[in-house]
Structure formats: C-alpha cells, structure tokens
Amino acid sequence: MEYLNISFTHKNTDISVREKLALNNDEKKQSVLRLLKSSKNIKEVVVLSTCNRVEILACADDIKPATSHIIRCLAVFSGIFEDELFERADIYENSGAIHHLFVVASSLDSLVVGETQILGQLKEAFRFSKSLDMNGENLSKALEYAIKCAAKVRNETQISKNPISVSSVAVAKAKEIFGTLEGKTAVVVGAGEMGELAARHLISSGANVIVVNRSTQRVEALVDELGDKASWDSILKLKDYVNSYELIFSSTSAPHPIIADNIVKQVPFKRYFFDIAVPRDIRLTKSEDIEVFSVDDLDEIVKANLAMREEQAQIAYSIVSKDVGNFLKFIKDSISAPLVKSLRQSANEFASKELEKAIKKGYLKNSDPNEAKKLIDQVLNAFLHIPTTRLKEISNNENALMIADAARYIFDFKDKEKIDEIF
C-alpha cells in the first residue's frame, strides 16, 4: 500500500484553473470520489477543495497507474487537458505525501500562513469521504497523526496567534484603501463560513454589514449573532445592493458568477468588490469606477504575513518533520510486526505437522515426542534468528513496503495476517 497526494494550489495554478477544478458542493465531491474509486488500484481516497486548493489524497497498490487515473478523472471533470494538469500538479509519494498532509493540516501551505480554517476543512473532507466508504484505516490514521501535529504547531509556536484568514486579508485590504472602515457600510453576499468571517472582521473594524443570502434561516441566525451592526436581506435584491454601496464582499458556493455587468449600473461613486469565492462570484469589466479583488490579488498582504511569521514557520516545520518521522516509524513498525508473527507462525505450523507425520510413521520409536519438539524448536529459533532480526530492521529502511511485499511473496503469507491491514 502506497500513499499519494496530487495537489493544485495557489502556488501552482491561478484562480481560473482552480475554479474549474473546484468541488464546491457535495454532489460534485461525490461524483469525483466515485470516479476516482472506480480504479481497483485505488483503495482509499479523499478530496479536499477550498478557495486556495484542490487535493486528492489516496492509498493505492501502485503509484504510477494511480496518478494517471486521478489526472484522467480530473481532466474529465474539469475539461482541462491531462498534459496541463500533469504539468501544473505537485505530486507527492509515500513519505512526501504524508509530509505534505501534515504541512497542510498545520496551515503552513495556506495562502495565509497560520489561518485556522484549513484543519476543519480537512476534517470535513475526511468525514465526507468516510460517509461514502471511500477511505479507511490507512488514511484515517494519517489524519489522526496530522491533527496531533497541527495541535503541536498551534500550541508550540506563535504562528496561529491573532488568526488570519482570506476573509480577514480582504477586510485588511479594504482598510488599506479607505484608511478606516469606521462608519462604512459593507454588503456581504453569502452567509457561509467565509462570508461570516468577512462580516465579523468588518464589524470589528467599525463597519456596518448587510448580509445578503439565499437561505433566510441561516442568515437570520448569523445576524442575531453579529448584533446591532448587522442586518440582512434576500439575494433577490442583490442588484439593488451592489448599486448602492462602495464595499461588496462575495463568497457563495454558486457554480457561476452571480455579480456580472448585466446587474451593475453606473453610480456616482467608486465601488470595490472583494471576490473571496472559488469558483469566482464576480465577473465585471474593469473601469475607473470599479475595482475587483479576487483571492489571488491579495498577495501583498499575504507576503507581509509570511515575512512576519517566517521565524515561527521554521519552528513549525521542524515539528512537522519530527512528527512525520514518528508516523512513518509507526507504519514501518506495523509492517514488520505481522511479518515476524507470520514467519514464526508458519514455521511452527510446519514443524508441528512434520512431527505428527514422524510419530505416525514410527520415525520416533525410541524418542520422547516432547523432547523431539524441544529440539525442533531450538533448531527453528536458531534458523529464524537472522530472518527475524532482518525483518525487524526494515522499520529503518526507506524501502520497507517493497521488502515486506517480497517477504510475503517468498514465504507465501497471503493467507496470514495481511501487511496492508496494519491498523
């Protein structure tokens, strides 16, 4: 069993590609998971889709055909040519895949390093895959260790202090433009997690907020939480709001833009649109009176965030490296233990059968069977000492899985305790 991670992020793909790959609703996620799992080579699979990344984490019998299958499935889903996906993707194998998972969980690979959303998104991705019986103990154990690693990074560094998210960066950009948001009114389109965060940061910066949403139940509950500075209205009045206020933040799960030229009128003031959705919510023709910021346009603030947190990030990476080593040791130890058990079990079974045959055929007429058994055990222990030692040592060998497979083949352990069922 091998680990594989195929990653498309803000580092290797721009937003126009990410929005084609985005799995922004459960129906899309389910369809892609079923397509990926259609290969018998892929045993477990999880898909993670956020505004900054689409990642496929899998356990497979053979990495190369698994990689080709995953890229082919993503090409079918997104309409992007396979060659382009191969060229753009960061592909991590085995220890590299585990290291990347731990880095992502610890928010070290996020657009905004130290943001707190990613771990929850990762847990939800695993839960969703598990609900469809798409992932099992191998990936679940990797996530368990990744969560523990993320907790260490959070507790032992300052990297997540004063948490920052894409939503907060967008609000920070608005403050940079206006100098202050005190007394301003901002429209927030969408009452999901990103919209809620944007609304909270706007209010804490002194702005009033109007949340526009499709579902009334969700937005009513959110506005009650936000307090006196917040109000809400139906998304059916979106056109009125985008033509009445300077600041518009949008983060819905719509599969296509909801704010386009056809609903935007000329007004006597400049408007600033912050599109924090993937796929994008906003497609407007640029003009002197309209400025649109997407997730990828927030680089300056993000770079400042990276510089501020660089020292803490180095500490965090050392924690990740250590925890990855601990996980890989756990995996390798779990591989060698059943091998040693199977080897000794097989040897004892053969010895017992041969002893029974010898007794039945009269080969031990003048011998005590118990003494004969002791002698056989001594011979087996002497013979198995070196193979047992070697098998225990594979925990320290980077080719542990290959050695384990070879041992299973040589000793015919297919009916014994399986190596790929180590958890």
XYZ file of C-alpha atoms in Angstrom:
423
model
C 0.000 0.000 0.000
C 1.412 3.406 -1.017
C 0.402 6.976 -0.196
C -0.193 9.513 -2.982
C -1.126 13.208 -2.935
C -1.868 15.254 -6.067
C -2.080 18.936 -5.230
C -3.309 22.023 -7.084
C -2.917 25.214 -5.034
C -2.388 28.955 -5.292
C 1.304 28.103 -5.739
C 0.991 26.153 -8.985
C -2.344 27.218 -10.501
C -4.096 30.543 -10.901
C -7.692 31.041 -9.915
C -9.027 30.452 -13.444
C -7.735 26.865 -13.269
C -8.691 26.270 -9.633
C -12.293 27.277 -10.221
C -12.589 24.642 -12.978
C -11.271 22.039 -10.543
C -13.289 23.307 -7.575
C -15.628 20.867 -5.820
C -17.876 23.429 -4.207
C -20.832 21.195 -3.397
C -21.433 17.680 -2.104
C -22.807 16.418 -5.405
C -19.596 17.269 -7.249
C -17.455 15.778 -4.476
C -19.441 12.566 -4.521
C -19.236 12.259 -8.313
C -15.474 12.788 -8.345
C -14.888 10.384 -5.453
C -16.854 7.643 -7.200
C -14.943 8.266 -10.423
C -11.609 8.097 -8.606
C -12.556 4.940 -6.698
C -13.578 3.195 -9.942
C -9.965 2.029 -10.220
C -9.321 -1.200 -8.271
C -5.764 0.049 -7.785
C -7.008 2.902 -5.563
C -8.054 1.538 -2.167
C -8.810 4.765 -0.302
C -9.315 8.350 -1.461
C -10.154 11.782 -0.027
C -10.732 15.036 -1.926
C -10.054 18.423 -0.336
C -11.403 21.517 -2.100
C -11.061 25.058 -0.694
C -10.718 28.516 -2.212
C -6.952 28.009 -2.483
C -6.527 24.304 -3.202
C -7.861 21.101 -4.683
C -6.052 17.998 -3.466
C -6.507 14.279 -3.944
C -5.067 12.091 -1.178
C -5.095 8.374 -1.905
C -3.808 4.977 -0.879
C -3.013 2.767 -3.865
C -1.354 -0.520 -4.723
C 0.767 1.118 -7.443
C 1.527 4.842 -7.583
C 2.126 5.362 -11.317
C -1.184 3.991 -12.645
C -2.987 5.627 -9.703
C -1.508 9.011 -10.637
C -2.532 8.619 -14.277
C -6.046 7.574 -13.266
C -6.508 10.539 -10.928
C -5.273 13.058 -13.506
C -7.523 11.477 -16.141
C -10.546 11.750 -13.824
C -9.786 15.399 -13.043
C -9.427 16.130 -16.756
C -12.850 14.604 -17.449
C -14.398 16.589 -14.604
C -12.746 19.956 -15.282
C -12.359 19.989 -19.054
C -8.637 20.739 -18.655
C -6.234 18.680 -20.797
C -4.366 15.913 -18.959
C -0.967 17.249 -20.081
C -1.697 20.632 -18.489
C -2.828 19.027 -15.244
C 0.310 16.874 -15.104
C 2.443 19.949 -15.741
C 0.782 22.024 -13.036
C 0.261 19.389 -10.316
C 2.534 18.890 -7.350
C 2.668 15.109 -6.926
C 3.826 13.679 -3.607
C 4.505 9.995 -2.961
C 4.650 7.993 0.290
C 6.701 9.974 2.859
C 6.348 13.092 0.687
C 2.563 12.684 0.650
C 2.464 12.336 4.427
C 4.732 15.348 4.903
C 2.504 17.444 2.624
C -0.620 16.346 4.517
C 0.953 17.397 7.837
C 2.095 20.732 6.351
C -1.397 21.448 5.011
C -3.071 20.472 8.297
C -0.689 22.762 10.184
C -1.614 25.700 7.886
C 1.948 26.081 6.638
C 0.934 25.692 2.991
C -2.031 28.076 3.155
C -2.209 31.330 1.220
C -2.376 32.952 4.652
C 0.057 31.024 6.835
C -1.418 30.283 10.240
C -5.069 30.611 9.183
C -7.354 28.452 11.244
C -9.910 27.221 8.712
C -7.894 24.585 6.897
C -7.850 21.934 9.631
C -11.639 21.995 9.896
C -11.915 21.789 6.107
C -9.561 18.832 6.097
C -11.534 17.015 8.806
C -14.760 17.616 6.885
C -13.195 16.249 3.686
C -12.254 13.051 5.526
C -15.701 12.790 7.120
C -17.405 13.174 3.751
C -15.204 10.534 2.133
C -15.737 8.205 5.087
C -19.528 8.593 4.797
C -19.275 7.203 1.252
C -16.969 4.377 2.368
C -14.149 5.835 0.285
C -11.419 5.969 2.906
C -10.378 3.541 5.611
C -7.837 2.990 8.353
C -4.729 3.891 6.340
C -5.798 7.454 5.532
C -7.664 7.852 8.819
C -4.528 7.022 10.789
C -2.559 9.532 8.713
C -5.164 12.207 9.504
C -5.071 11.322 13.201
C -1.321 11.967 13.281
C -1.734 15.117 11.129
C -4.268 16.567 13.593
C -1.909 15.905 16.513
C 0.895 17.580 14.559
C -1.287 20.627 13.816
C -2.129 20.906 17.527
C 1.593 20.899 18.410
C 2.283 23.602 15.834
C -0.568 25.698 17.211
C 0.469 25.233 20.840
C 4.253 25.390 20.496
C 4.566 28.313 18.069
C 3.012 31.761 17.653
C 2.012 31.033 14.068
C -1.731 30.876 14.728
C -1.878 33.680 17.256
C -4.154 36.502 16.090
C -5.646 34.141 13.479
C -5.736 35.362 9.887
C -7.940 34.108 7.062
C -8.525 35.045 3.432
C -11.614 36.923 4.615
C -9.607 38.933 7.138
C -6.981 39.715 4.497
C -9.732 41.031 2.196
C -11.025 43.273 5.007
C -7.469 44.429 5.716
C -7.151 45.416 2.049
C -10.382 47.435 2.320
C -9.000 49.222 5.411
C -5.825 49.974 3.476
C -7.903 51.575 0.694
C -10.138 53.698 2.930
C -7.812 54.278 5.868
C -10.639 53.334 8.227
C -13.875 51.395 7.898
C -15.484 53.220 10.823
C -18.997 54.231 9.795
C -18.827 52.479 6.424
C -21.490 50.021 5.299
C -20.411 46.847 3.525
C -22.524 44.302 1.695
C -21.593 40.659 2.309
C -23.048 38.213 -0.199
C -23.277 34.709 1.266
C -23.698 33.583 4.869
C -21.349 30.616 4.731
C -18.078 30.315 6.650
C -16.116 32.797 4.504
C -18.996 35.299 4.466
C -19.427 35.021 8.216
C -15.720 35.650 8.800
C -15.776 38.665 6.482
C -18.799 40.072 8.323
C -17.174 39.588 11.733
C -13.928 41.273 10.640
C -15.834 44.167 9.066
C -17.853 44.754 12.234
C -14.757 44.550 14.428
C -13.220 47.222 12.148
C -16.159 49.555 12.797
C -18.262 48.898 9.693
C -21.963 48.124 9.442
C -22.824 44.988 7.499
C -25.733 43.918 5.317
C -25.669 40.176 4.695
C -27.429 39.096 1.502
C -28.218 35.402 1.287
C -30.430 32.850 -0.424
C -31.414 30.921 2.726
C -33.277 33.042 5.271
C -32.843 30.634 8.185
C -29.052 30.664 8.020
C -28.724 34.431 7.588
C -31.215 35.248 10.371
C -29.218 33.153 12.844
C -25.953 34.769 11.721
C -27.273 38.341 12.019
C -28.602 37.581 15.517
C -25.071 36.528 16.484
C -23.434 39.544 14.852
C -25.533 42.076 16.772
C -26.780 45.597 16.141
C -24.292 46.440 13.386
C -25.655 43.682 11.141
C -28.815 43.327 9.077
C -29.869 41.028 6.267
C -31.895 40.787 3.107
C -32.776 38.353 0.317
C -30.344 37.672 -2.505
C -33.233 38.595 -4.817
C -32.341 42.217 -4.011
C -28.670 41.741 -4.877
C -28.889 44.174 -7.821
C -30.114 46.975 -5.547
C -27.320 46.453 -3.043
C -24.387 46.257 -5.477
C -25.513 49.585 -6.927
C -25.968 51.304 -3.571
C -22.742 50.660 -1.594
C -18.993 51.104 -2.070
C -17.914 47.834 -0.461
C -19.135 44.433 -1.588
C -17.690 41.128 -0.353
C -18.929 37.956 -2.030
C -18.425 34.313 -1.071
C -21.142 31.931 -2.223
C -20.984 28.355 -3.473
C -22.593 29.262 -6.782
C -21.097 27.368 -9.758
C -21.065 30.542 -11.889
C -20.693 34.319 -11.347
C -23.637 35.984 -9.624
C -22.376 39.566 -9.986
C -21.839 40.480 -13.645
C -22.051 43.516 -15.902
C -25.768 42.987 -16.534
C -26.726 43.882 -12.943
C -24.207 46.672 -12.329
C -25.276 50.249 -13.121
C -23.229 53.420 -13.311
C -23.214 55.243 -9.983
C -21.556 58.493 -8.828
C -19.033 56.739 -6.556
C -16.283 54.143 -6.886
C -17.040 50.582 -5.821
C -14.684 47.931 -4.502
C -15.638 44.287 -4.947
C -13.878 41.544 -2.972
C -14.444 38.111 -4.508
C -13.386 35.507 -1.932
C -15.152 32.603 -3.623
C -13.806 29.799 -5.808
C -15.276 29.471 -8.406
C -15.451 33.242 -8.617
C -18.703 35.068 -7.859
C -17.787 38.251 -9.716
C -17.112 38.868 -13.403
C -17.066 42.592 -14.152
C -15.484 44.700 -16.857
C -12.720 46.793 -15.327
C -13.243 50.550 -15.221
C -12.108 53.602 -13.276
C -15.137 53.312 -11.018
C -14.994 49.555 -10.368
C -12.162 47.595 -8.796
C -12.360 43.851 -8.226
C -10.053 41.901 -5.902
C -10.018 38.094 -6.105
C -8.253 35.655 -3.808
C -5.108 35.818 -5.941
C -4.992 39.644 -5.779
C -4.262 39.759 -2.057
C -0.576 38.850 -2.457
C 0.958 41.928 -0.829
C -0.779 41.395 2.488
C -0.138 37.669 2.269
C 3.589 38.267 1.693
C 3.713 40.579 4.692
C 2.023 37.855 6.704
C 4.606 35.326 5.535
C 7.525 37.585 6.442
C 6.092 38.244 9.896
C 5.607 34.545 10.538
C 8.732 33.175 8.849
C 10.664 32.537 12.064
C 7.719 30.749 13.646
C 7.196 28.793 10.420
C 10.733 27.390 10.675
C 9.959 26.106 14.166
C 6.689 24.678 12.866
C 8.413 22.852 10.004
C 10.810 21.188 12.441
C 7.788 19.952 14.431
C 6.225 18.618 11.214
C 9.415 16.803 10.202
C 9.662 15.111 13.592
C 6.004 14.057 13.584
C 6.234 12.744 10.016
C 9.182 10.628 11.150
C 7.133 9.298 14.066
C 4.248 8.378 11.778
C 6.484 6.647 9.235
C 8.161 4.703 12.045
C 4.722 3.650 13.271
C 3.860 2.461 9.746
C 7.101 0.544 9.332
C 6.877 -0.996 12.805
C 3.349 -2.049 11.964
C 4.648 -3.695 8.807
C 7.442 -5.702 10.437
C 5.429 -6.952 13.425
C 2.867 -9.017 11.456
C 5.644 -10.286 9.163
C 7.641 -11.636 12.098
C 4.460 -13.096 13.587
C 3.532 -14.784 10.288
C 7.050 -16.147 9.799
C 7.188 -17.784 13.209
C 3.580 -18.975 12.986
C 4.277 -20.666 9.632
C 7.454 -22.271 10.922
C 5.674 -23.682 13.988
C 2.789 -24.992 11.882
C 5.148 -26.817 9.533
C 7.179 -28.206 12.451
C 4.040 -29.486 14.220
C 2.756 -31.171 11.052
C 6.094 -32.838 10.337
C 6.364 -34.021 13.945
C 2.886 -35.598 13.728
C 3.864 -37.359 10.492
C 7.078 -38.663 12.045
C 5.186 -40.054 15.056
C 2.532 -41.725 12.863
C 5.159 -43.329 10.625
C 7.171 -44.596 13.536
C 10.251 -42.496 12.919
C 10.491 -41.693 16.656
C 10.119 -45.210 18.149
C 12.766 -44.717 20.776
C 12.333 -40.972 21.233
C 10.242 -38.855 23.534
C 7.949 -36.645 21.335
C 8.215 -33.807 23.843
C 11.987 -33.880 23.690
C 11.812 -34.047 19.902
C 9.570 -30.951 19.911
C 12.079 -29.097 22.094
C 14.859 -29.968 19.648
C 12.786 -28.783 16.688
C 12.022 -25.522 18.494
C 15.724 -24.962 19.161
C 16.561 -25.562 15.507
C 13.773 -23.232 14.346
C 14.827 -20.479 16.754
C 18.418 -20.728 15.589
C 17.371 -20.717 11.913
C 14.819 -17.891 12.302
C 17.059 -15.603 14.370
C 18.649 -13.785 11.427
C 15.436 -13.511 9.287
C 13.547 -12.224 12.343
C 16.237 -9.633 13.073
C 16.311 -8.528 9.442
C 12.516 -8.150 9.312
C 12.502 -6.056 12.479
C 15.177 -3.826 10.953
C 13.073 -2.898 7.925
C 11.461 -0.211 10.106
C 14.595 1.825 9.391
C 14.637 1.094 5.660
C 13.011 3.510 3.197
C 12.068 0.508 1.024
C 10.162 -1.173 3.861
C 6.997 -1.731 1.815
C 8.910 -3.344 -1.060
C 10.825 -5.613 1.322
C 7.582 -6.551 3.073
C 5.935 -7.441 -0.234
C 8.957 -9.539 -1.214
C 8.858 -11.380 2.119
C 5.149 -12.062 1.736
C 5.771 -13.481 -1.739
C 8.790 -15.620 -0.746
C 7.136 -17.096 2.349
C 3.627 -17.176 0.814
C 1.969 -15.180 3.587
C -1.149 -14.346 1.549
C -3.357 -16.314 3.936
C -1.648 -14.934 7.029
C -2.028 -11.546 8.651
C -2.027 -9.096 5.750
C 0.508 -6.296 5.731
C -1.932 -3.793 4.256
C -4.296 -4.338 7.174
C -1.841 -2.970 9.693
C -4.221 -0.718 11.585
